[in-house]
Amino acid sequence: MNVPSVASVARSRFGVLPDGADVERIVLQRTDGLEARIITYGASLQALLVPDVDGRRDDIVLGHDAFEGYLARRQFFGATVGRYANRIAGARFVLDGAKVQLAANNGANALHGGLEGFDRRNWRIVRIDDGDQPAVTLAHTSADREEGYPGALEVEVTWRLTGPMELRLDMAARTDRPTVVNLTNHSFFNLAGARSGRDILDHRLTVAADHFLAIDSGAIPLPQPPSEVAGTPFDFRDGVEIGARIRNDHPQLRVGRGYDHNFCLAPARGEPRFAARLVAPTSGRVLELFTNQPGLQVYSGNFLDGTTAGKGGRLYRQSDAICLEPQAWPDTPNRPDFPTARLTPGEVYRHTTLYRFTHANRGAIETQSAVELPEGAGR
């Protein structure tokens, strides 16, 4: 007797670049859970369908229904970001005594890899796995001095459904010269649904971090040690609605126009450790994020200004989604007191993030005063 597979992979053309190259979409699906749609442009998570508490699947990430939207405007929806995610002050740093000048694309600073970062590249499909854990691996070669970064960098990104309700992201990179590497995924999450018409201010967020990095007006970390979250609107250790304190008159909320800060995670020991939990009261969806990265950038969609029409023709506005971006700390190449982002020949950069989904009872969420951390996480 043949037993139907619970998993499948489909591959199709999603769009065409101006040079005539095809942009492909790979759909990883579990009939008993998730469906992830990845496009080769930016190695991006174009859609993620997750069941709600009633079993109804909805797409929970912002983006575009057609490729033209991704090409028209750079907004990092679901993209793989590199060679260095977040900002490097003055678009320069010193490595082994040599000055490195980067492309400045965020005022005087370098942001998310420069003018043409990894999010603007059409990645190669190098492997597709169609077993019970469907997966796709994409690759990109970043040339020596691309956007100013030293060393030729070989990068691979693997998206895999490791269970009915778990999506795993693995990134690896190798270099032929000493360089710096900091990759992340820039998905915008709304657990009520990307087309729900709801914002994320009622989502309850937990972050397993005792400290965060205060920033200046250019979103560069201030020249000081990490700040304690205790007693500030940045204390998410016990689970707080995102909207509860986002409009508090706190200098760091003013300078960031909301949350756009790196939270300092406890050192990873072996497997990815718990970093954050996001709970939506309307859908009952719960996202738990585990990673081996030292930081988590929390961005509350502050610069979504209603000028971009996304999925279903919906105009994206401030706080329509939240980004939870595991990564190295910003400006690390200029901060020897921060965890290093250096990569040398013979070493392998490895980044793993797990997105694990569960459900919560709606009534329990609405009356809940705190969200407990998993054992061993946080304080």
CSV table of C-alpha atoms in Angstrom, one decimal:
chain,number,residue,atom,x,y,z
A,1,MET,CA,0.0,0.0,0.0
A,2,ASN,CA,1.4,3.4,-1.0
A,3,VAL,CA,1.3,6.0,1.8
A,4,PRO,CA,0.9,9.6,0.4
A,5,SER,CA,3.8,11.9,1.2
A,6,VAL,CA,3.2,14.7,3.7
A,7,ALA,CA,5.8,16.9,1.9
A,8,SER,CA,6.4,18.2,-1.6
A,9,VAL,CA,8.6,20.6,-3.6
A,10,ALA,CA,7.5,22.6,-6.6
A,11,ARG,CA,9.6,24.8,-8.9
A,12,SER,CA,8.5,27.4,-11.3
A,13,ARG,CA,9.3,30.8,-12.9
A,14,PHE,CA,8.4,33.8,-10.7
A,15,GLY,CA,9.7,36.6,-12.9
A,16,VAL,CA,12.3,37.9,-15.4
A,17,LEU,CA,15.2,40.2,-14.7
A,18,PRO,CA,16.0,43.1,-17.1
A,19,ASP,CA,18.9,41.0,-18.5
A,20,GLY,CA,16.4,38.2,-19.4
A,21,ALA,CA,17.5,35.9,-16.6
A,22,ASP,CA,14.7,33.9,-14.9
A,23,VAL,CA,13.8,34.4,-11.3
A,24,GLU,CA,12.5,31.1,-9.9
A,25,ARG,CA,10.2,30.2,-7.0
A,26,ILE,CA,10.6,27.0,-5.0
A,27,VAL,CA,7.6,26.0,-2.9
A,28,LEU,CA,8.3,23.7,0.1
A,29,GLN,CA,5.1,22.3,1.5
A,30,ARG,CA,3.9,20.1,4.3
A,31,THR,CA,0.3,19.0,3.9
A,32,ASP,CA,0.1,18.8,7.7
A,33,GLY,CA,1.6,22.2,8.4
A,34,LEU,CA,3.7,24.9,6.8
A,35,GLU,CA,4.2,26.1,3.2
A,36,ALA,CA,7.3,28.2,2.5
A,37,ARG,CA,7.8,29.9,-0.9
A,38,ILE,CA,11.4,31.0,-1.7
A,39,ILE,CA,12.5,33.1,-4.7
A,40,THR,CA,16.0,33.1,-6.1
A,41,TYR,CA,16.1,36.9,-6.1
A,42,GLY,CA,17.7,37.8,-2.8
A,43,ALA,CA,17.3,34.1,-1.7
A,44,SER,CA,14.1,35.6,-0.2
A,45,LEU,CA,11.2,34.1,1.8
A,46,GLN,CA,8.4,35.4,-0.5
A,47,ALA,CA,5.5,33.8,1.5
A,48,LEU,CA,5.1,31.6,4.6
A,49,LEU,CA,1.7,30.0,5.1
A,50,VAL,CA,1.0,28.9,8.7
A,51,PRO,CA,-2.2,27.4,10.2
A,52,ASP,CA,-4.0,29.5,12.8
A,53,VAL,CA,-5.6,28.0,15.9
A,54,ASP,CA,-8.5,26.9,13.8
A,55,GLY,CA,-6.3,25.2,11.2
A,56,ARG,CA,-6.8,27.9,8.5
A,57,ARG,CA,-3.5,28.7,6.7
A,58,ASP,CA,-2.6,32.3,6.0
A,59,ASP,CA,0.5,34.0,4.6
A,60,ILE,CA,2.2,35.8,7.6
A,61,VAL,CA,5.1,37.7,5.9
A,62,LEU,CA,4.9,41.0,4.0
A,63,GLY,CA,6.1,41.2,0.4
A,64,HIS,CA,4.7,41.2,-3.2
A,65,ASP,CA,2.5,38.8,-5.2
A,66,ALA,CA,4.5,39.5,-8.4
A,67,PHE,CA,8.2,39.9,-9.0
A,68,GLU,CA,7.9,43.4,-10.3
A,69,GLY,CA,7.3,44.7,-6.8
A,70,TYR,CA,10.6,43.4,-5.6
A,71,LEU,CA,12.5,44.8,-8.5
A,72,ALA,CA,10.8,48.3,-8.4
A,73,ARG,CA,11.8,49.2,-4.8
A,74,ARG,CA,14.4,47.9,-2.4
A,75,GLN,CA,12.7,47.1,0.9
A,76,PHE,CA,14.3,43.8,1.9
A,77,PHE,CA,11.0,41.9,2.2
A,78,GLY,CA,12.0,38.4,3.2
A,79,ALA,CA,15.5,38.9,1.8
A,80,THR,CA,18.9,37.4,2.6
A,81,VAL,CA,20.9,40.4,3.7
A,82,GLY,CA,24.7,40.6,3.4
A,83,ARG,CA,27.7,40.8,3.2
A,84,TYR,CA,27.1,42.8,6.4
A,85,ALA,CA,23.6,43.1,7.7
A,86,ASN,CA,22.8,46.3,9.6
A,87,ARG,CA,25.2,49.3,9.7
A,88,ILE,CA,28.9,50.0,9.6
A,89,ALA,CA,29.7,53.5,10.8
A,90,GLY,CA,31.3,55.8,8.2
A,91,ALA,CA,31.2,53.0,5.7
A,92,ARG,CA,34.8,52.1,6.7
A,93,PHE,CA,36.8,50.0,9.1
A,94,VAL,CA,40.3,48.7,9.6
A,95,LEU,CA,41.2,45.1,9.1
A,96,ASP,CA,44.7,43.8,9.9
A,97,GLY,CA,46.0,47.3,9.7
A,98,ALA,CA,44.5,48.0,6.3
A,99,LYS,CA,41.8,50.6,5.7
A,100,VAL,CA,38.6,49.2,4.1
A,101,GLN,CA,36.3,51.7,2.4
A,102,LEU,CA,32.8,50.5,1.7
A,103,ALA,CA,30.0,51.8,-0.4
A,104,ALA,CA,28.0,54.3,1.7
A,105,ASN,CA,24.2,53.9,1.1
A,106,ASN,CA,22.7,55.1,4.4
A,107,GLY,CA,23.9,58.6,4.8
A,108,ALA,CA,27.6,58.3,5.6
A,109,ASN,CA,27.1,54.7,6.7
A,110,ALA,CA,27.0,51.3,5.0
A,111,LEU,CA,23.7,49.4,5.4
A,112,HIS,CA,22.8,45.8,4.6
A,113,GLY,CA,25.7,45.1,2.2
A,114,GLY,CA,25.8,48.4,0.3
A,115,LEU,CA,24.3,49.7,-2.9
A,116,GLU,CA,23.8,46.2,-4.4
A,117,GLY,CA,23.8,43.8,-1.5
A,118,PHE,CA,22.9,40.1,-1.5
A,119,ASP,CA,19.2,41.0,-1.5
A,120,ARG,CA,19.6,42.4,-5.1
A,121,ARG,CA,21.3,39.3,-6.5
A,122,ASN,CA,19.7,36.4,-8.3
A,123,TRP,CA,21.0,33.4,-6.4
A,124,ARG,CA,21.7,30.0,-8.0
A,125,ILE,CA,19.8,26.9,-7.1
A,126,VAL,CA,22.4,24.2,-6.3
A,127,ARG,CA,20.3,21.6,-4.6
A,128,ILE,CA,16.6,20.6,-4.0
A,129,ASP,CA,15.6,17.9,-1.5
A,130,ASP,CA,12.1,16.5,-2.0
A,131,GLY,CA,12.0,14.0,0.9
A,132,ASP,CA,10.0,14.3,4.2
A,133,GLN,CA,12.1,17.4,5.0
A,134,PRO,CA,11.8,19.3,1.7
A,135,ALA,CA,14.6,21.9,1.2
A,136,VAL,CA,16.3,24.2,-1.3
A,137,THR,CA,19.9,25.4,-1.2
A,138,LEU,CA,20.8,28.6,-3.0
A,139,ALA,CA,24.3,29.9,-3.6
A,140,HIS,CA,26.0,33.3,-4.5
A,141,THR,CA,29.6,34.2,-5.2
A,142,SER,CA,30.5,37.7,-3.9
A,143,ALA,CA,33.6,39.0,-5.7
A,144,ASP,CA,36.7,40.4,-3.9
A,145,ARG,CA,36.0,44.1,-3.3
A,146,GLU,CA,32.3,43.9,-4.1
A,147,GLU,CA,30.8,46.9,-2.4
A,148,GLY,CA,34.4,47.4,-0.9
A,149,TYR,CA,34.5,44.2,1.1
A,150,PRO,CA,37.8,42.2,0.9
A,151,GLY,CA,37.9,38.6,-0.2
A,152,ALA,CA,35.9,36.5,-2.6
A,153,LEU,CA,33.1,35.0,-0.6
A,154,GLU,CA,31.2,31.8,-1.4
A,155,VAL,CA,27.8,31.8,0.3
A,156,GLU,CA,25.1,29.1,0.6
A,157,VAL,CA,21.6,29.4,2.1
A,158,THR,CA,19.4,26.4,2.8
A,159,TRP,CA,15.7,26.7,3.6
A,160,ARG,CA,14.2,23.4,5.0
A,161,LEU,CA,10.9,22.3,6.5
A,162,THR,CA,12.3,20.2,9.4
A,163,GLY,CA,8.8,19.4,10.7
A,164,PRO,CA,5.1,20.2,10.2
A,165,MET,CA,5.5,23.5,12.1
A,166,GLU,CA,9.2,24.3,11.9
A,167,LEU,CA,11.3,26.1,9.2
A,168,ARG,CA,15.0,26.0,9.5
A,169,LEU,CA,17.4,28.5,7.8
A,170,ASP,CA,21.1,27.6,7.5
A,171,MET,CA,23.7,30.0,6.1
A,172,ALA,CA,27.4,29.2,5.4
A,173,ALA,CA,30.2,31.3,4.0
A,174,ARG,CA,33.8,30.8,3.1
A,175,THR,CA,36.4,33.4,2.1
A,176,ASP,CA,39.8,33.4,0.4
A,177,ARG,CA,41.0,36.5,2.3
A,178,PRO,CA,40.3,37.8,5.8
A,179,THR,CA,37.0,39.7,5.8
A,180,VAL,CA,33.9,40.4,7.8
A,181,VAL,CA,30.6,38.5,7.4
A,182,ASN,CA,27.2,39.1,9.0
A,183,LEU,CA,24.1,37.5,7.3
A,184,THR,CA,20.5,37.6,8.3
A,185,ASN,CA,17.0,37.2,6.9
A,186,HIS,CA,14.8,40.3,6.8
A,187,SER,CA,11.3,38.8,6.9
A,188,PHE,CA,8.5,41.1,8.1
A,189,PHE,CA,6.1,39.1,10.3
A,190,ASN,CA,2.5,39.7,11.0
A,191,LEU,CA,1.0,36.6,12.7
A,192,ALA,CA,-2.5,37.9,12.1
A,193,GLY,CA,-1.9,37.5,8.4
A,194,ALA,CA,-0.3,39.6,5.8
A,195,ARG,CA,-3.7,40.5,4.3
A,196,SER,CA,-5.5,40.7,7.6
A,197,GLY,CA,-5.6,44.5,7.8
A,198,ARG,CA,-4.3,44.4,11.3
A,199,ASP,CA,-1.0,45.8,12.7
A,200,ILE,CA,1.3,44.0,15.1
A,201,LEU,CA,0.9,46.4,18.1
A,202,ASP,CA,-1.2,43.8,19.9
A,203,HIS,CA,1.4,41.0,19.3
A,204,ARG,CA,3.0,39.9,22.5
A,205,LEU,CA,6.8,39.9,22.2
A,206,THR,CA,9.3,38.1,24.4
A,207,VAL,CA,13.1,38.6,23.9
A,208,ALA,CA,15.6,36.7,25.9
A,209,ALA,CA,18.0,39.6,26.4
A,210,ASP,CA,19.1,41.6,29.5
A,211,HIS,CA,20.8,44.3,27.4
A,212,PHE,CA,20.4,46.2,24.2
A,213,LEU,CA,22.5,48.7,22.1
A,214,ALA,CA,21.5,52.3,22.4
A,215,ILE,CA,22.0,54.1,19.0
A,216,ASP,CA,22.6,57.6,17.7
A,217,SER,CA,20.6,59.4,15.0
A,218,GLY,CA,22.3,57.3,12.3
A,219,ALA,CA,21.3,54.1,14.1
A,220,ILE,CA,25.0,53.5,15.0
A,221,PRO,CA,25.6,52.1,18.5
A,222,LEU,CA,26.7,54.7,20.9
A,223,PRO,CA,30.3,54.5,22.3
A,224,GLN,CA,29.3,52.9,25.5
A,225,PRO,CA,28.7,49.4,26.8
A,226,PRO,CA,25.3,47.7,26.2
A,227,SER,CA,22.4,49.2,28.1
A,228,GLU,CA,20.4,47.2,30.6
A,229,VAL,CA,16.8,46.7,29.5
A,230,ALA,CA,15.5,46.7,33.1
A,231,GLY,CA,13.3,49.7,33.8
A,232,THR,CA,13.0,50.7,30.1
A,233,PRO,CA,10.5,50.1,27.2
A,234,PHE,CA,13.1,47.6,25.9
A,235,ASP,CA,12.5,45.0,28.6
A,236,PHE,CA,10.7,42.2,26.8
A,237,ARG,CA,12.0,39.4,29.1
A,238,ASP,CA,8.5,38.6,30.5
A,239,GLY,CA,6.5,39.2,27.3
A,240,VAL,CA,4.9,42.5,26.6
A,241,GLU,CA,2.5,43.8,23.9
A,242,ILE,CA,4.6,45.6,21.3
A,243,GLY,CA,2.3,48.6,21.4
A,244,ALA,CA,2.2,48.9,25.2
A,245,ARG,CA,5.3,51.2,25.3
A,246,ILE,CA,6.3,52.0,21.8
A,247,ARG,CA,5.0,55.6,22.1
A,248,ASN,CA,6.6,56.2,25.5
A,249,ASP,CA,8.7,59.4,25.6
A,250,HIS,CA,12.0,57.5,25.8
A,251,PRO,CA,15.0,59.0,23.9
A,252,GLN,CA,15.8,55.7,22.2
A,253,LEU,CA,12.3,55.3,20.9
A,254,ARG,CA,12.4,58.8,19.6
A,255,VAL,CA,15.7,58.3,17.8
A,256,GLY,CA,14.6,55.0,16.3
A,257,ARG,CA,11.0,56.1,15.6
A,258,GLY,CA,10.1,53.0,17.5
A,259,TYR,CA,12.0,49.8,18.0
A,260,ASP,CA,15.0,49.4,15.7
A,261,HIS,CA,17.6,48.1,18.0
A,262,ASN,CA,20.0,45.2,18.6
A,263,PHE,CA,19.2,43.0,21.6
A,264,CYS,CA,22.3,41.3,23.0
A,265,LEU,CA,21.7,37.5,23.4
A,266,ALA,CA,23.4,35.2,25.7
A,267,PRO,CA,26.4,33.3,24.1
A,268,ALA,CA,25.3,30.2,22.1
A,269,ARG,CA,26.7,26.9,23.2
A,270,GLY,CA,26.3,24.4,20.5
A,271,GLU,CA,22.7,24.2,19.2
A,272,PRO,CA,20.6,27.4,18.6
A,273,ARG,CA,19.1,28.8,21.8
A,274,PHE,CA,15.8,30.5,22.4
A,275,ALA,CA,15.9,34.2,21.4
A,276,ALA,CA,12.3,35.4,21.0
A,277,ARG,CA,8.7,34.5,21.0
A,278,LEU,CA,5.9,36.4,19.2
A,279,VAL,CA,2.2,35.7,20.0
A,280,ALA,CA,-0.8,37.0,18.0
A,281,PRO,CA,-4.1,37.1,20.0
A,282,THR,CA,-6.4,37.2,17.0
A,283,SER,CA,-5.0,34.1,15.2
A,284,GLY,CA,-3.5,32.2,18.1
A,285,ARG,CA,-0.3,31.8,16.1
A,286,VAL,CA,2.9,31.6,18.2
A,287,LEU,CA,6.4,32.0,16.6
A,288,GLU,CA,9.4,30.9,18.7
A,289,LEU,CA,12.8,31.9,17.2
A,290,PHE,CA,16.0,30.0,18.1
A,291,THR,CA,19.4,31.1,16.7
A,292,ASN,CA,23.2,30.7,17.2
A,293,GLN,CA,23.8,34.4,16.5
A,294,PRO,CA,24.9,36.9,19.2
A,295,GLY,CA,22.3,39.6,18.5
A,296,LEU,CA,18.7,40.0,17.5
A,297,GLN,CA,17.6,43.2,15.7
A,298,VAL,CA,14.0,44.1,16.5
A,299,TYR,CA,12.5,46.4,14.0
A,300,SER,CA,8.8,47.5,14.3
A,301,GLY,CA,8.3,48.6,10.7
A,302,ASN,CA,8.9,52.2,11.5
A,303,PHE,CA,9.6,53.3,8.0
A,304,LEU,CA,6.7,51.6,6.2
A,305,ASP,CA,5.0,54.8,5.1
A,306,GLY,CA,2.0,53.8,3.0
A,307,THR,CA,3.8,54.4,-0.3
A,308,THR,CA,4.3,50.7,-1.1
A,309,ALA,CA,1.4,48.4,-2.2
A,310,GLY,CA,2.2,44.8,-1.2
A,311,LYS,CA,0.3,41.6,-1.3
A,312,GLY,CA,-3.4,41.9,-2.2
A,313,GLY,CA,-2.8,45.6,-3.0
A,314,ARG,CA,-2.5,46.5,0.6
A,315,LEU,CA,-0.6,49.7,1.4
A,316,TYR,CA,2.0,48.9,4.0
A,317,ARG,CA,2.2,51.3,6.9
A,318,GLN,CA,4.1,51.8,10.2
A,319,SER,CA,3.8,48.8,12.5
A,320,ASP,CA,2.1,46.6,9.9
A,321,ALA,CA,4.8,44.0,10.7
A,322,ILE,CA,7.8,43.3,12.9
A,323,CYS,CA,11.3,42.0,11.9
A,324,LEU,CA,13.2,39.7,14.1
A,325,GLU,CA,16.7,39.5,12.6
A,326,PRO,CA,19.3,37.3,14.2
A,327,GLN,CA,22.8,38.7,13.3
A,328,ALA,CA,26.1,40.0,14.6
A,329,TRP,CA,25.9,43.3,16.4
A,330,PRO,CA,26.0,46.4,14.2
A,331,ASP,CA,29.3,48.2,13.6
A,332,THR,CA,31.2,45.3,15.0
A,333,PRO,CA,34.2,45.8,12.7
A,334,ASN,CA,34.8,49.2,14.4
A,335,ARG,CA,34.0,47.9,17.9
A,336,PRO,CA,36.7,45.5,19.3
A,337,ASP,CA,34.5,45.3,22.5
A,338,PHE,CA,31.7,43.6,20.5
A,339,PRO,CA,31.6,39.9,19.4
A,340,THR,CA,33.7,39.6,16.3
A,341,ALA,CA,32.4,39.2,12.8
A,342,ARG,CA,35.7,38.3,11.3
A,343,LEU,CA,36.1,35.4,8.9
A,344,THR,CA,39.5,34.0,7.7
A,345,PRO,CA,40.4,31.5,5.0
A,346,GLY,CA,39.9,27.9,6.2
A,347,GLU,CA,37.1,28.9,8.6
A,348,VAL,CA,33.3,28.5,7.9
A,349,TYR,CA,30.8,31.1,8.9
A,350,ARG,CA,27.7,29.3,10.1
A,351,HIS,CA,24.3,30.9,10.9
A,352,THR,CA,21.3,28.8,12.0
A,353,THR,CA,17.9,30.1,12.8
A,354,LEU,CA,14.8,28.0,13.6
A,355,TYR,CA,11.3,29.4,13.2
A,356,ARG,CA,9.0,27.1,15.3
A,357,PHE,CA,5.3,27.6,15.2
A,358,THR,CA,2.7,26.5,17.8
A,359,HIS,CA,-0.8,27.7,18.8
A,360,ALA,CA,-2.2,29.4,21.9
A,361,ASN,CA,-5.7,29.7,23.2
A,362,ARG,CA,-7.1,33.1,22.2
A,363,GLY,CA,-8.7,33.7,25.6
A,364,ALA,CA,-5.6,32.8,27.4
A,365,ILE,CA,-3.5,35.2,25.3
A,366,GLU,CA,-5.9,38.1,25.9
A,367,THR,CA,-5.9,37.7,29.7
A,368,GLN,CA,-2.2,36.6,30.0
A,369,SER,CA,0.0,39.0,32.0
A,370,ALA,CA,3.3,37.4,31.0
A,371,VAL,CA,4.8,34.8,28.7
A,372,GLU,CA,7.1,32.4,30.4
A,373,LEU,CA,10.6,31.9,28.9
A,374,PRO,CA,11.6,28.3,28.0
A,375,GLU,CA,13.8,26.7,30.7
A,376,GLY,CA,17.3,28.1,30.6
A,377,ALA,CA,16.5,31.2,28.5
A,378,GLY,CA,16.8,34.8,29.5
A,379,ARG,CA,17.6,35.7,33.1
